[in-house]
PDB file of C-alpha atoms in Angstrom:
ATOM      1  CA  MET L1381      25.931  34.824  -7.826  1.00 36.00           C
ATOM      2  CA  THR L1382      24.889  31.205  -7.290  1.00 46.00           C
ATOM      3  CA  ASP L1383      23.581  29.075 -10.129  1.00 62.00           C
ATOM      4  CA  ALA L1384      19.858  28.364 -10.256  1.00 66.00           C
ATOM      5  CA  PRO L1385      18.973  24.831  -9.150  1.00 76.00           C
ATOM      6  CA  ALA L1386      18.644  22.280 -11.946  1.00 89.00           C
ATOM      7  CA  PRO L1387      15.106  21.721 -13.254  1.00 96.00           C
ATOM      8  CA  VAL L1388      13.153  18.903 -11.609  1.00 98.00           C
ATOM      9  CA  ALA L1389      10.877  16.484 -13.441  1.00 98.00           C
ATOM     10  CA  PHE L1390       8.185  15.262 -11.037  1.00 98.00           C
ATOM     11  CA  ILE L1391       6.441  12.149 -12.351  1.00 98.00           C
ATOM     12  CA  GLY L1392       3.110  11.392 -10.699  1.00 98.00           C
ATOM     13  CA  LEU L1393       0.753  14.161  -9.539  1.00 98.00           C
ATOM     14  CA  GLY L1394      -1.683  12.092  -7.508  1.00 95.00           C
ATOM     15  CA  MET L1395      -2.892  12.535  -3.929  1.00 92.00           C
ATOM     16  CA  MET L1396       0.670  12.531  -2.580  1.00 95.00           C
ATOM     17  CA  GLY L1397       2.607  13.660  -5.632  1.00 97.00           C
ATOM     18  CA  LEU L1398       0.667  16.874  -6.205  1.00 98.00           C
ATOM     19  CA  PRO L1399       1.295  18.437  -2.775  1.00 98.00           C
ATOM     20  CA  MET L1400       4.902  17.195  -2.772  1.00 98.00           C
ATOM     21  CA  ALA L1401       5.591  18.747  -6.174  1.00 98.00           C
ATOM     22  CA  ALA L1402       3.880  21.936  -5.018  1.00 98.00           C
ATOM     23  CA  ARG L1403       6.247  22.092  -2.037  1.00 98.00           C
ATOM     24  CA  LEU L1404       9.191  22.040  -4.449  1.00 98.00           C
ATOM     25  CA  VAL L1405       7.661  24.910  -6.419  1.00 97.00           C
ATOM     26  CA  GLN L1406       7.214  26.876  -3.204  1.00 97.00           C
ATOM     27  CA  ALA L1407      10.878  26.225  -2.367  1.00 96.00           C
ATOM     28  CA  GLY L1408      11.979  27.878  -5.603  1.00 96.00           C
ATOM     29  CA  PHE L1409      12.639  24.887  -7.855  1.00 97.00           C
ATOM     30  CA  GLU L1410      11.650  24.841 -11.507  1.00 97.00           C
ATOM     31  CA  VAL L1411       9.345  21.825 -11.475  1.00 98.00           C
ATOM     32  CA  ARG L1412       7.964  20.110 -14.555  1.00 98.00           C
ATOM     33  CA  GLY L1413       5.166  17.818 -13.490  1.00 98.00           C
ATOM     34  CA  CYS L1414       4.008  14.781 -15.411  1.00 97.00           C
ATOM     35  CA  ASP L1415       0.717  12.920 -15.140  1.00 97.00           C
ATOM     36  CA  PRO L1416      -1.669  11.279 -17.637  1.00 96.00           C
ATOM     37  CA  SER L1417      -4.605  13.025 -15.939  1.00 97.00           C
ATOM     38  CA  GLY L1418      -5.463  16.400 -17.396  1.00 97.00           C
ATOM     39  CA  GLN L1419      -7.158  17.319 -14.139  1.00 97.00           C
ATOM     40  CA  ALA L1420      -3.972  16.578 -12.191  1.00 97.00           C
ATOM     41  CA  ARG L1421      -1.883  18.607 -14.633  1.00 97.00           C
ATOM     42  CA  ALA L1422      -4.264  21.566 -14.363  1.00 98.00           C
ATOM     43  CA  ALA L1423      -4.157  21.383 -10.561  1.00 98.00           C
ATOM     44  CA  PHE L1424      -0.357  21.475 -10.610  1.00 98.00           C
ATOM     45  CA  GLU L1425      -0.203  24.392 -13.023  1.00 97.00           C
ATOM     46  CA  ALA L1426      -2.601  26.251 -10.730  1.00 97.00           C
ATOM     47  CA  ARG L1427       0.109  25.890  -8.068  1.00 96.00           C
ATOM     48  CA  GLY L1428       2.804  27.432 -10.225  1.00 95.00           C
ATOM     49  CA  GLY L1429       4.387  24.449 -11.970  1.00 96.00           C
ATOM     50  CA  LYS L1430       4.548  23.368 -15.587  1.00 96.00           C
ATOM     51  CA  ALA L1431       2.813  20.125 -16.507  1.00 97.00           C
ATOM     52  CA  PHE L1432       3.171  17.550 -19.267  1.00 97.00           C
ATOM     53  CA  ALA L1433       1.449  14.317 -20.215  1.00 96.00           C
ATOM     54  CA  SER L1434       4.755  12.765 -21.298  1.00 96.00           C
ATOM     55  CA  ALA L1435       7.566  11.801 -18.897  1.00 97.00           C
ATOM     56  CA  ALA L1436      10.119  12.471 -21.631  1.00 97.00           C
ATOM     57  CA  GLU L1437       8.819  16.011 -22.132  1.00 97.00           C
ATOM     58  CA  ALA L1438       8.883  16.736 -18.419  1.00 98.00           C
ATOM     59  CA  ALA L1439      12.408  15.337 -18.105  1.00 98.00           C
ATOM     60  CA  ALA L1440      13.975  17.080 -21.100  1.00 97.00           C
ATOM     61  CA  GLY L1441      17.331  18.420 -19.843  1.00 96.00           C
ATOM     62  CA  ALA L1442      16.304  18.114 -16.169  1.00 97.00           C
ATOM     63  CA  GLY L1443      18.926  17.461 -13.515  1.00 98.00           C
ATOM     64  CA  PHE L1444      16.537  15.536 -11.253  1.00 98.00           C
ATOM     65  CA  ALA L1445      13.623  13.188 -11.817  1.00 98.00           C
ATOM     66  CA  VAL L1446      11.326  12.430  -8.886  1.00 98.00           C
ATOM     67  CA  ALA L1447       8.914   9.504  -9.210  1.00 98.00           C
ATOM     68  CA  MET L1448       5.835   9.256  -6.978  1.00 98.00           C
ATOM     69  CA  LEU L1449       3.979   6.342  -8.543  1.00 96.00           C
ATOM     70  CA  PRO L1450       1.994   3.252  -7.466  1.00 91.00           C
ATOM     71  CA  ASP L1451       4.655   0.543  -7.768  1.00 93.00           C
ATOM     72  CA  SER L1452       7.954  -0.619  -9.238  1.00 95.00           C
ATOM     73  CA  ASP L1453       6.497  -1.611 -12.595  1.00 96.00           C
ATOM     74  CA  VAL L1454       4.976   1.822 -13.155  1.00 96.00           C
ATOM     75  CA  VAL L1455       8.231   3.492 -12.087  1.00 97.00           C
ATOM     76  CA  ARG L1456      10.221   1.364 -14.554  1.00 98.00           C
ATOM     77  CA  ARG L1457       7.869   2.212 -17.420  1.00 97.00           C
ATOM     78  CA  ALA L1458       7.953   5.912 -16.574  1.00 97.00           C
ATOM     79  CA  LEU L1459      11.743   5.915 -16.661  1.00 98.00           C
ATOM     80  CA  LEU L1460      12.691   3.305 -19.257  1.00 98.00           C
ATOM     81  CA  GLY L1461       9.547   2.880 -21.359  1.00 95.00           C
ATOM     82  CA  PRO L1462       9.101   4.121 -24.935  1.00 94.00           C
ATOM     83  CA  ASP L1463       8.356   7.655 -23.776  1.00 94.00           C
ATOM     84  CA  GLY L1464      10.372   7.378 -20.573  1.00 97.00           C
ATOM     85  CA  ALA L1465      12.228  10.049 -18.678  1.00 98.00           C
ATOM     86  CA  ALA L1466      15.674   8.439 -18.494  1.00 98.00           C
ATOM     87  CA  ALA L1467      16.732   9.101 -22.072  1.00 97.00           C
ATOM     88  CA  ALA L1468      15.652  12.747 -21.835  1.00 98.00           C
ATOM     89  CA  LEU L1469      17.414  13.669 -18.583  1.00 98.00           C
ATOM     90  CA  ALA L1470      20.626  15.672 -18.509  1.00 97.00           C
ATOM     91  CA  PRO L1471      23.826  13.574 -18.337  1.00 97.00           C
ATOM     92  CA  GLY L1472      24.566  12.566 -14.750  1.00 97.00           C
ATOM     93  CA  ALA L1473      21.063  13.459 -13.551  1.00 98.00           C
ATOM     94  CA  LEU L1474      19.755  12.015 -10.296  1.00 98.00           C
ATOM     95  CA  VAL L1475      16.616   9.880 -10.187  1.00 98.00           C
ATOM     96  CA  ILE L1476      14.743   9.891  -6.850  1.00 98.00           C
ATOM     97  CA  ASP L1477      12.127   7.169  -6.487  1.00 98.00           C
ATOM     98  CA  MET L1478       9.785   8.281  -3.703  1.00 98.00           C
ATOM     99  CA  SER L1479       7.175   5.634  -4.529  1.00 95.00           C
ATOM    100  CA  SER L1480       6.542   2.548  -2.399  1.00 91.00           C
ATOM    101  CA  SER L1481       8.471   0.231  -4.695  1.00 95.00           C
ATOM    102  CA  ALA L1482       9.866  -3.277  -4.213  1.00 95.00           C
ATOM    103  CA  PRO L1483      13.414  -3.168  -2.758  1.00 96.00           C
ATOM    104  CA  LEU L1484      14.965  -5.773  -5.061  1.00 95.00           C
ATOM    105  CA  ALA L1485      13.356  -4.221  -8.133  1.00 96.00           C
ATOM    106  CA  THR L1486      14.787  -0.886  -7.004  1.00 97.00           C
ATOM    107  CA  ARG L1487      18.281  -2.365  -6.814  1.00 97.00           C
ATOM    108  CA  ALA L1488      17.949  -3.727 -10.342  1.00 97.00           C
ATOM    109  CA  LEU L1489      16.610  -0.427 -11.680  1.00 98.00           C
ATOM    110  CA  GLY L1490      19.445   1.492 -10.017  1.00 97.00           C
ATOM    111  CA  ALA L1491      22.000  -0.713 -11.773  1.00 97.00           C
ATOM    112  CA  GLU L1492      20.306  -0.160 -15.135  1.00 97.00           C
ATOM    113  CA  LEU L1493      20.219   3.583 -14.670  1.00 98.00           C
ATOM    114  CA  GLU L1494      23.877   3.584 -13.650  1.00 97.00           C
ATOM    115  CA  GLY L1495      24.625   1.919 -16.978  1.00 97.00           C
ATOM    116  CA  LEU L1496      22.933   4.878 -18.670  1.00 97.00           C
ATOM    117  CA  GLY L1497      25.081   7.372 -16.770  1.00 97.00           C
ATOM    118  CA  LEU L1498      22.357   8.291 -14.266  1.00 98.00           C
ATOM    119  CA  ALA L1499      22.437   8.082 -10.472  1.00 98.00           C
ATOM    120  CA  MET L1500      19.533   6.880  -8.329  1.00 98.00           C
ATOM    121  CA  ILE L1501      18.361   6.937  -4.750  1.00 98.00           C
ATOM    122  CA  ASP L1502      15.128   5.614  -3.291  1.00 98.00           C
ATOM    123  CA  ALA L1503      13.396   7.931  -0.836  1.00 98.00           C
ATOM    124  CA  PRO L1504       9.900   6.731   0.098  1.00 97.00           C
ATOM    125  CA  VAL L1505       7.883   8.731   2.584  1.00 96.00           C
ATOM    126  CA  SER L1506       5.612   8.357   5.575  1.00 93.00           C
ATOM    127  CA  GLY L1507       3.041  10.803   6.871  1.00 89.00           C
ATOM    128  CA  GLY L1508       0.161  10.843   4.423  1.00 87.00           C
ATOM    129  CA  VAL L1509      -1.463  13.656   2.473  1.00 89.00           C
ATOM    130  CA  ARG L1510      -1.599  16.095   5.384  1.00 89.00           C
ATOM    131  CA  LYS L1511       2.143  15.953   5.963  1.00 94.00           C
ATOM    132  CA  ALA L1512       2.811  16.044   2.219  1.00 95.00           C
ATOM    133  CA  ALA L1513       0.871  19.304   2.084  1.00 95.00           C
ATOM    134  CA  ASP L1514       2.741  20.981   4.942  1.00 96.00           C
ATOM    135  CA  GLY L1515       6.164  19.569   4.051  1.00 96.00           C
ATOM    136  CA  SER L1516       6.614  17.534   7.226  1.00 97.00           C
ATOM    137  CA  LEU L1517       6.988  14.035   5.779  1.00 97.00           C
ATOM    138  CA  SER L1518       9.433  11.484   7.133  1.00 97.00           C
ATOM    139  CA  ILE L1519      11.765  10.351   4.334  1.00 98.00           C
ATOM    140  CA  MET L1520      13.780   7.112   4.231  1.00 98.00           C
ATOM    141  CA  ALA L1521      16.653   7.514   1.778  1.00 98.00           C
ATOM    142  CA  GLY L1522      18.701   4.673   0.346  1.00 98.00           C
ATOM    143  CA  GLY L1523      21.712   5.171  -1.900  1.00 98.00           C
ATOM    144  CA  ASP L1524      25.222   6.549  -2.123  1.00 98.00           C
ATOM    145  CA  PRO L1525      25.603   9.207   0.610  1.00 98.00           C
ATOM    146  CA  ARG L1526      26.904  11.648  -2.011  1.00 98.00           C
ATOM    147  CA  ASP L1527      23.742  11.217  -4.065  1.00 98.00           C
ATOM    148  CA  ILE L1528      21.556  11.621  -0.991  1.00 98.00           C
ATOM    149  CA  GLU L1529      23.420  14.850  -0.272  1.00 98.00           C
ATOM    150  CA  ARG L1530      22.721  16.042  -3.828  1.00 97.00           C
ATOM    151  CA  ALA L1531      19.042  15.347  -3.231  1.00 98.00           C
ATOM    152  CA  ARG L1532      18.909  16.881   0.224  1.00 97.00           C
ATOM    153  CA  PRO L1533      17.647  20.366  -0.817  1.00 97.00           C
ATOM    154  CA  LEU L1534      14.703  18.725  -2.601  1.00 98.00           C
ATOM    155  CA  LEU L1535      14.015  16.285   0.205  1.00 98.00           C
ATOM    156  CA  ALA L1536      14.185  19.065   2.803  1.00 98.00           C
ATOM    157  CA  ALA L1537      11.466  20.956   0.920  1.00 98.00           C
ATOM    158  CA  MET L1538       9.141  17.963   1.293  1.00 98.00           C
ATOM    159  CA  GLY L1539      10.048  16.505   4.669  1.00 98.00           C
ATOM    160  CA  THR L1540      11.354  17.479   8.084  1.00 97.00           C
ATOM    161  CA  THR L1541      12.996  14.149   8.950  1.00 97.00           C
ATOM    162  CA  ILE L1542      15.415  12.533   6.507  1.00 98.00           C
ATOM    163  CA  PHE L1543      16.917   9.171   7.417  1.00 98.00           C
ATOM    164  CA  GLU L1544      19.875   7.685   5.528  1.00 98.00           C
ATOM    165  CA  VAL L1545      19.092   3.980   5.813  1.00 98.00           C
ATOM    166  CA  GLY L1546      21.609   2.195   3.582  1.00 97.00           C
ATOM    167  CA  ALA L1547      22.307   1.346  -0.048  1.00 97.00           C
ATOM    168  CA  VAL L1548      19.864   1.715  -2.953  1.00 98.00           C
ATOM    169  CA  GLY L1549      16.722  -0.274  -2.141  1.00 97.00           C
ATOM    170  CA  ALA L1550      17.095   0.127   1.620  1.00 98.00           C
ATOM    171  CA  GLY L1551      14.625   3.017   1.683  1.00 98.00           C
ATOM    172  CA  HIS L1552      11.953   0.878   0.079  1.00 97.00           C
ATOM    173  CA  ALA L1553      12.739  -2.002   2.431  1.00 97.00           C
ATOM    174  CA  VAL L1554      12.369   0.261   5.463  1.00 97.00           C
ATOM    175  CA  LYS L1555       9.095   1.700   4.107  1.00 96.00           C
ATOM    176  CA  ALA L1556       7.621  -1.769   3.605  1.00 96.00           C
ATOM    177  CA  LEU L1557       8.663  -2.816   7.099  1.00 96.00           C
ATOM    178  CA  ASN L1558       7.263   0.397   8.574  1.00 94.00           C
ATOM    179  CA  ASN L1559       3.914  -0.268   6.918  1.00 95.00           C
ATOM    180  CA  PHE L1560       3.943  -3.850   8.194  1.00 97.00           C
ATOM    181  CA  VAL L1561       4.272  -2.519  11.756  1.00 97.00           C
ATOM    182  CA  SER L1562       1.650   0.178  11.083  1.00 96.00           C
ATOM    183  CA  ALA L1563      -0.844  -2.295   9.622  1.00 97.00           C
ATOM    184  CA  ALA L1564      -0.288  -4.768  12.451  1.00 97.00           C
ATOM    185  CA  GLY L1565      -0.909  -2.025  14.998  1.00 97.00           C
ATOM    186  CA  LEU L1566      -4.112  -0.897  13.287  1.00 98.00           C
ATOM    187  CA  ALA L1567      -5.486  -4.427  12.964  1.00 98.00           C
ATOM    188  CA  ALA L1568      -4.698  -5.194  16.611  1.00 97.00           C
ATOM    189  CA  ALA L1569      -6.314  -1.941  17.753  1.00 98.00           C
ATOM    190  CA  CYS L1570      -9.463  -2.640  15.726  1.00 98.00           C
ATOM    191  CA  GLU L1571      -9.724  -6.152  17.139  1.00 97.00           C
ATOM    192  CA  ALA L1572      -9.375  -4.720  20.645  1.00 98.00           C
ATOM    193  CA  LEU L1573     -12.249  -2.311  19.918  1.00 98.00           C
ATOM    194  CA  ILE L1574     -14.453  -5.125  18.655  1.00 97.00           C
ATOM    195  CA  VAL L1575     -13.789  -7.298  21.696  1.00 97.00           C
ATOM    196  CA  GLY L1576     -14.205  -4.368  24.089  1.00 97.00           C
ATOM    197  CA  GLU L1577     -17.499  -3.314  22.541  1.00 96.00           C
ATOM    198  CA  ALA L1578     -18.807  -6.887  22.730  1.00 97.00           C
ATOM    199  CA  PHE L1579     -18.064  -6.748  26.467  1.00 98.00           C
ATOM    200  CA  GLY L1580     -19.915  -3.447  26.786  1.00 97.00           C
ATOM    201  CA  ILE L1581     -16.952  -1.078  26.912  1.00 98.00           C
ATOM    202  CA  GLU L1582     -17.476   2.322  25.283  1.00 98.00           C
ATOM    203  CA  PRO L1583     -15.094   2.420  22.270  1.00 97.00           C
ATOM    204  CA  GLY L1584     -14.031   6.016  22.835  1.00 97.00           C
ATOM    205  CA  VAL L1585     -13.127   5.224  26.429  1.00 98.00           C
ATOM    206  CA  LEU L1586     -11.041   2.243  25.334  1.00 98.00           C
ATOM    207  CA  VAL L1587      -9.155   4.446  22.850  1.00 98.00           C
ATOM    208  CA  ASP L1588      -8.430   6.957  25.620  1.00 98.00           C
ATOM    209  CA  VAL L1589      -7.084   4.166  27.824  1.00 98.00           C
ATOM    210  CA  LEU L1590      -4.892   2.795  25.036  1.00 98.00           C
ATOM    211  CA  ASN L1591      -3.474   6.259  24.369  1.00 98.00           C
ATOM    212  CA  ALA L1592      -2.562   6.691  28.034  1.00 98.00           C
ATOM    213  CA  SER L1593      -1.120   3.191  28.275  1.00 98.00           C
ATOM    214  CA  THR L1594       1.354   0.821  26.672  1.00 98.00           C
ATOM    215  CA  GLY L1595      -1.009  -0.092  23.831  1.00 97.00           C
ATOM    216  CA  ARG L1596      -0.597   3.380  22.323  1.00 97.00           C
ATOM    217  CA  ASN L1597       0.524   3.511  18.676  1.00 96.00           C
ATOM    218  CA  ASN L1598       0.050   5.708  15.623  1.00 93.00           C
ATOM    219  CA  SER L1599      -3.282   4.096  14.812  1.00 96.00           C
ATOM    220  CA  THR L1600      -4.725   4.576  18.280  1.00 98.00           C
ATOM    221  CA  GLU L1601      -3.585   8.186  18.340  1.00 97.00           C
ATOM    222  CA  VAL L1602      -4.495   9.448  14.862  1.00 94.00           C
ATOM    223  CA  LYS L1603      -6.815   6.936  13.184  1.00 96.00           C
ATOM    224  CA  LEU L1604      -9.294   5.333  15.563  1.00 98.00           C
ATOM    225  CA  LYS L1605     -11.430   8.297  16.610  1.00 98.00           C
ATOM    226  CA  PRO L1606     -11.402  10.417  13.425  1.00 97.00           C
ATOM    227  CA  PHE L1607     -11.685   7.599  10.873  1.00 97.00           C
ATOM    228  CA  VAL L1608     -12.879   4.394  12.551  1.00 97.00           C
ATOM    229  CA  LEU L1609     -15.177   5.382  15.410  1.00 97.00           C
ATOM    230  CA  SER L1610     -16.652   8.226  13.354  1.00 96.00           C
ATOM    231  CA  GLY L1611     -17.454   5.804  10.539  1.00 96.00           C
ATOM    232  CA  SER L1612     -15.886   8.161   7.987  1.00 97.00           C
ATOM    233  CA  PHE L1613     -13.085   5.769   6.958  1.00 97.00           C
ATOM    234  CA  ALA L1614     -11.478   8.685   5.138  1.00 94.00           C
ATOM    235  CA  SER L1615      -7.793   8.643   6.046  1.00 91.00           C
ATOM    236  CA  GLY L1616      -6.773   9.103   2.400  1.00 86.00           C
ATOM    237  CA  PHE L1617      -4.646   5.941   2.174  1.00 90.00           C
ATOM    238  CA  SER L1618      -6.274   3.040   0.391  1.00 93.00           C
ATOM    239  CA  MET L1619      -6.689  -0.549   1.489  1.00 96.00           C
ATOM    240  CA  GLU L1620      -5.303  -1.601  -1.888  1.00 95.00           C
ATOM    241  CA  LEU L1621      -2.043   0.293  -1.374  1.00 91.00           C
ATOM    242  CA  MET L1622      -1.625  -1.036   2.155  1.00 95.00           C
ATOM    243  CA  ALA L1623      -2.129  -4.584   0.863  1.00 96.00           C
ATOM    244  CA  LYS L1624       0.464  -3.919  -1.838  1.00 94.00           C
ATOM    245  CA  ASP L1625       3.002  -2.609   0.682  1.00 94.00           C
ATOM    246  CA  LEU L1626       2.466  -5.619   2.934  1.00 96.00           C
ATOM    247  CA  ALA L1627       2.971  -7.960  -0.011  1.00 96.00           C
ATOM    248  CA  THR L1628       6.260  -6.141  -0.606  1.00 95.00           C
ATOM    249  CA  ALA L1629       7.294  -6.786   3.000  1.00 96.00           C
ATOM    250  CA  ALA L1630       6.329 -10.455   2.741  1.00 96.00           C
ATOM    251  CA  ASP L1631       8.235 -10.825  -0.543  1.00 95.00           C
ATOM    252  CA  LEU L1632      11.287  -9.248   1.073  1.00 95.00           C
ATOM    253  CA  VAL L1633      11.151 -11.767   3.912  1.00 95.00           C
ATOM    254  CA  ALA L1634      10.873 -14.634   1.421  1.00 94.00           C
ATOM    255  CA  SER L1635      13.761 -13.345  -0.714  1.00 93.00           C
ATOM    256  CA  LEU L1636      16.013 -13.156   2.334  1.00 93.00           C
ATOM    257  CA  ASP L1637      15.039 -16.666   3.454  1.00 87.00           C
ATOM    258  CA  VAL L1638      14.146 -15.354   6.922  1.00 91.00           C
ATOM    259  CA  ASP L1639      11.922 -17.716   8.886  1.00 93.00           C
ATOM    260  CA  LEU L1640       9.238 -15.298  10.094  1.00 94.00           C
ATOM    261  CA  ALA L1641       5.495 -15.793   9.698  1.00 95.00           C
ATOM    262  CA  GLY L1642       4.200 -12.345  10.710  1.00 96.00           C
ATOM    263  CA  PRO L1643       4.669 -10.377   7.469  1.00 96.00           C
ATOM    264  CA  GLY L1644       3.178 -13.174   5.365  1.00 96.00           C
ATOM    265  CA  ARG L1645       0.159 -13.497   7.638  1.00 97.00           C
ATOM    266  CA  ALA L1646      -0.389  -9.736   7.603  1.00 97.00           C
ATOM    267  CA  ALA L1647      -0.099  -9.643   3.813  1.00 97.00           C
ATOM    268  CA  ALA L1648      -2.682 -12.427   3.486  1.00 98.00           C
ATOM    269  CA  LEU L1649      -5.118 -10.665   5.850  1.00 98.00           C
ATOM    270  CA  TRP L1650      -4.929  -7.344   4.052  1.00 98.00           C
ATOM    271  CA  LYS L1651      -5.092  -8.949   0.606  1.00 97.00           C
ATOM    272  CA  GLU L1652      -8.304 -10.697   1.642  1.00 98.00           C
ATOM    273  CA  ALA L1653      -9.693  -7.471   3.119  1.00 98.00           C
ATOM    274  CA  SER L1654      -8.870  -5.516  -0.027  1.00 97.00           C
ATOM    275  CA  ALA L1655     -10.566  -8.100  -2.245  1.00 97.00           C
ATOM    276  CA  SER L1656     -13.615  -8.226   0.029  1.00 97.00           C
ATOM    277  CA  LEU L1657     -14.116  -4.465   0.416  1.00 96.00           C
ATOM    278  CA  GLY L1658     -13.338  -3.594  -3.184  1.00 95.00           C
ATOM    279  CA  LYS L1659     -11.377  -0.944  -5.008  1.00 92.00           C
ATOM    280  CA  GLY L1660     -11.480   2.447  -3.346  1.00 92.00           C
ATOM    281  CA  ALA L1661     -11.790   1.174   0.226  1.00 97.00           C
ATOM    282  CA  ASP L1662      -9.798   3.125   2.789  1.00 97.00           C
ATOM    283  CA  HIS L1663      -7.245   1.147   4.790  1.00 97.00           C
ATOM    284  CA  THR L1664      -9.023   2.045   8.045  1.00 97.00           C
ATOM    285  CA  GLU L1665     -11.943  -0.070   6.816  1.00 98.00           C
ATOM    286  CA  ILE L1666      -9.980  -3.056   8.105  1.00 98.00           C
ATOM    287  CA  HIS L1667     -12.224  -2.473  11.138  1.00 98.00           C
ATOM    288  CA  ARG L1668     -15.308  -3.287   9.056  1.00 96.00           C
ATOM    289  CA  PHE L1669     -13.645  -6.328   7.531  1.00 97.00           C
ATOM    290  CA  LEU L1670     -12.735  -7.678  10.964  1.00 97.00           C
ATOM    291  CA  GLY L1671     -16.362  -7.410  12.036  1.00 94.00           C
ATOM    292  CA  GLY L1672     -16.635  -3.959  13.578  1.00 84.00           C
ATOM    293  CA  GLY L1673     -19.560  -1.626  13.121  1.00 67.00           C
ATOM    294  CA  LYS L1674     -19.734   2.151  12.918  1.00 51.00           C
ATOM    295  CA  ALA L1675     -19.387   2.963  16.580  1.00 43.00           C
ATOM    296  CA  THR L1676     -19.293   6.599  17.668  1.00 41.00           C
ATOM    297  CA  ALA L1677     -16.624   7.984  19.961  1.00 39.00           C
TER     298      ALA L1677
END
């Protein structure tokens, strides 16, 4: 008879964390969710998990701690703060940071956790809420291959594609670079729509041409018609988070002393857009910021 899998503390039950934690429950793991929001905790318990307001309570004796939080600072507090998870985890437990954290901060945190007898990998995701819900996320894992292998059953419950990308911090570096490319593609596509419409070209027709041609990218395929041309701007990923991820990419470039202007320029554009459009704006509203209206497909 095989041993039951070690309990999992899942810290962060937000738009992405809730469906990801629910996937682990569906896969048979004992999952103890943690979130300051009572509404989030109730939603997770309705899906079969246990929920706590305190990270330490959720992590008590757990063999894994998964963090799905806004940034590196919040992750650090959740793990090492006064009521943090690290001190409560079982000896030798594995911490999996699936947030979009800063790569160098992740390296530093991994070293601190190692000093406490805990292992760590970073495993940020791509795919959004829809893919979190159906368990088809792409996952970029950084860390010791043995630790990634330990995490694989959990990761496989949440994603269909798992990339091993390097040492601790490499996952977060790859995620930031992926979002730089994604944001650049979306901004370029929106500018093309604005120019085309000014020339009298039907926006929906231009999108169809792009998707049958070399201009095709993720944004042209899955964002322009449903979220931009419809005027809904409801992709579920905020402008604020995109701006944060692009700042992470720009900071990475600066820390490596690489002479490239693109990431810094993109970070500045999206920071300005986020400040202009305000908290709560969807990242597809970059079209509005660039001067586009609510065209219909």
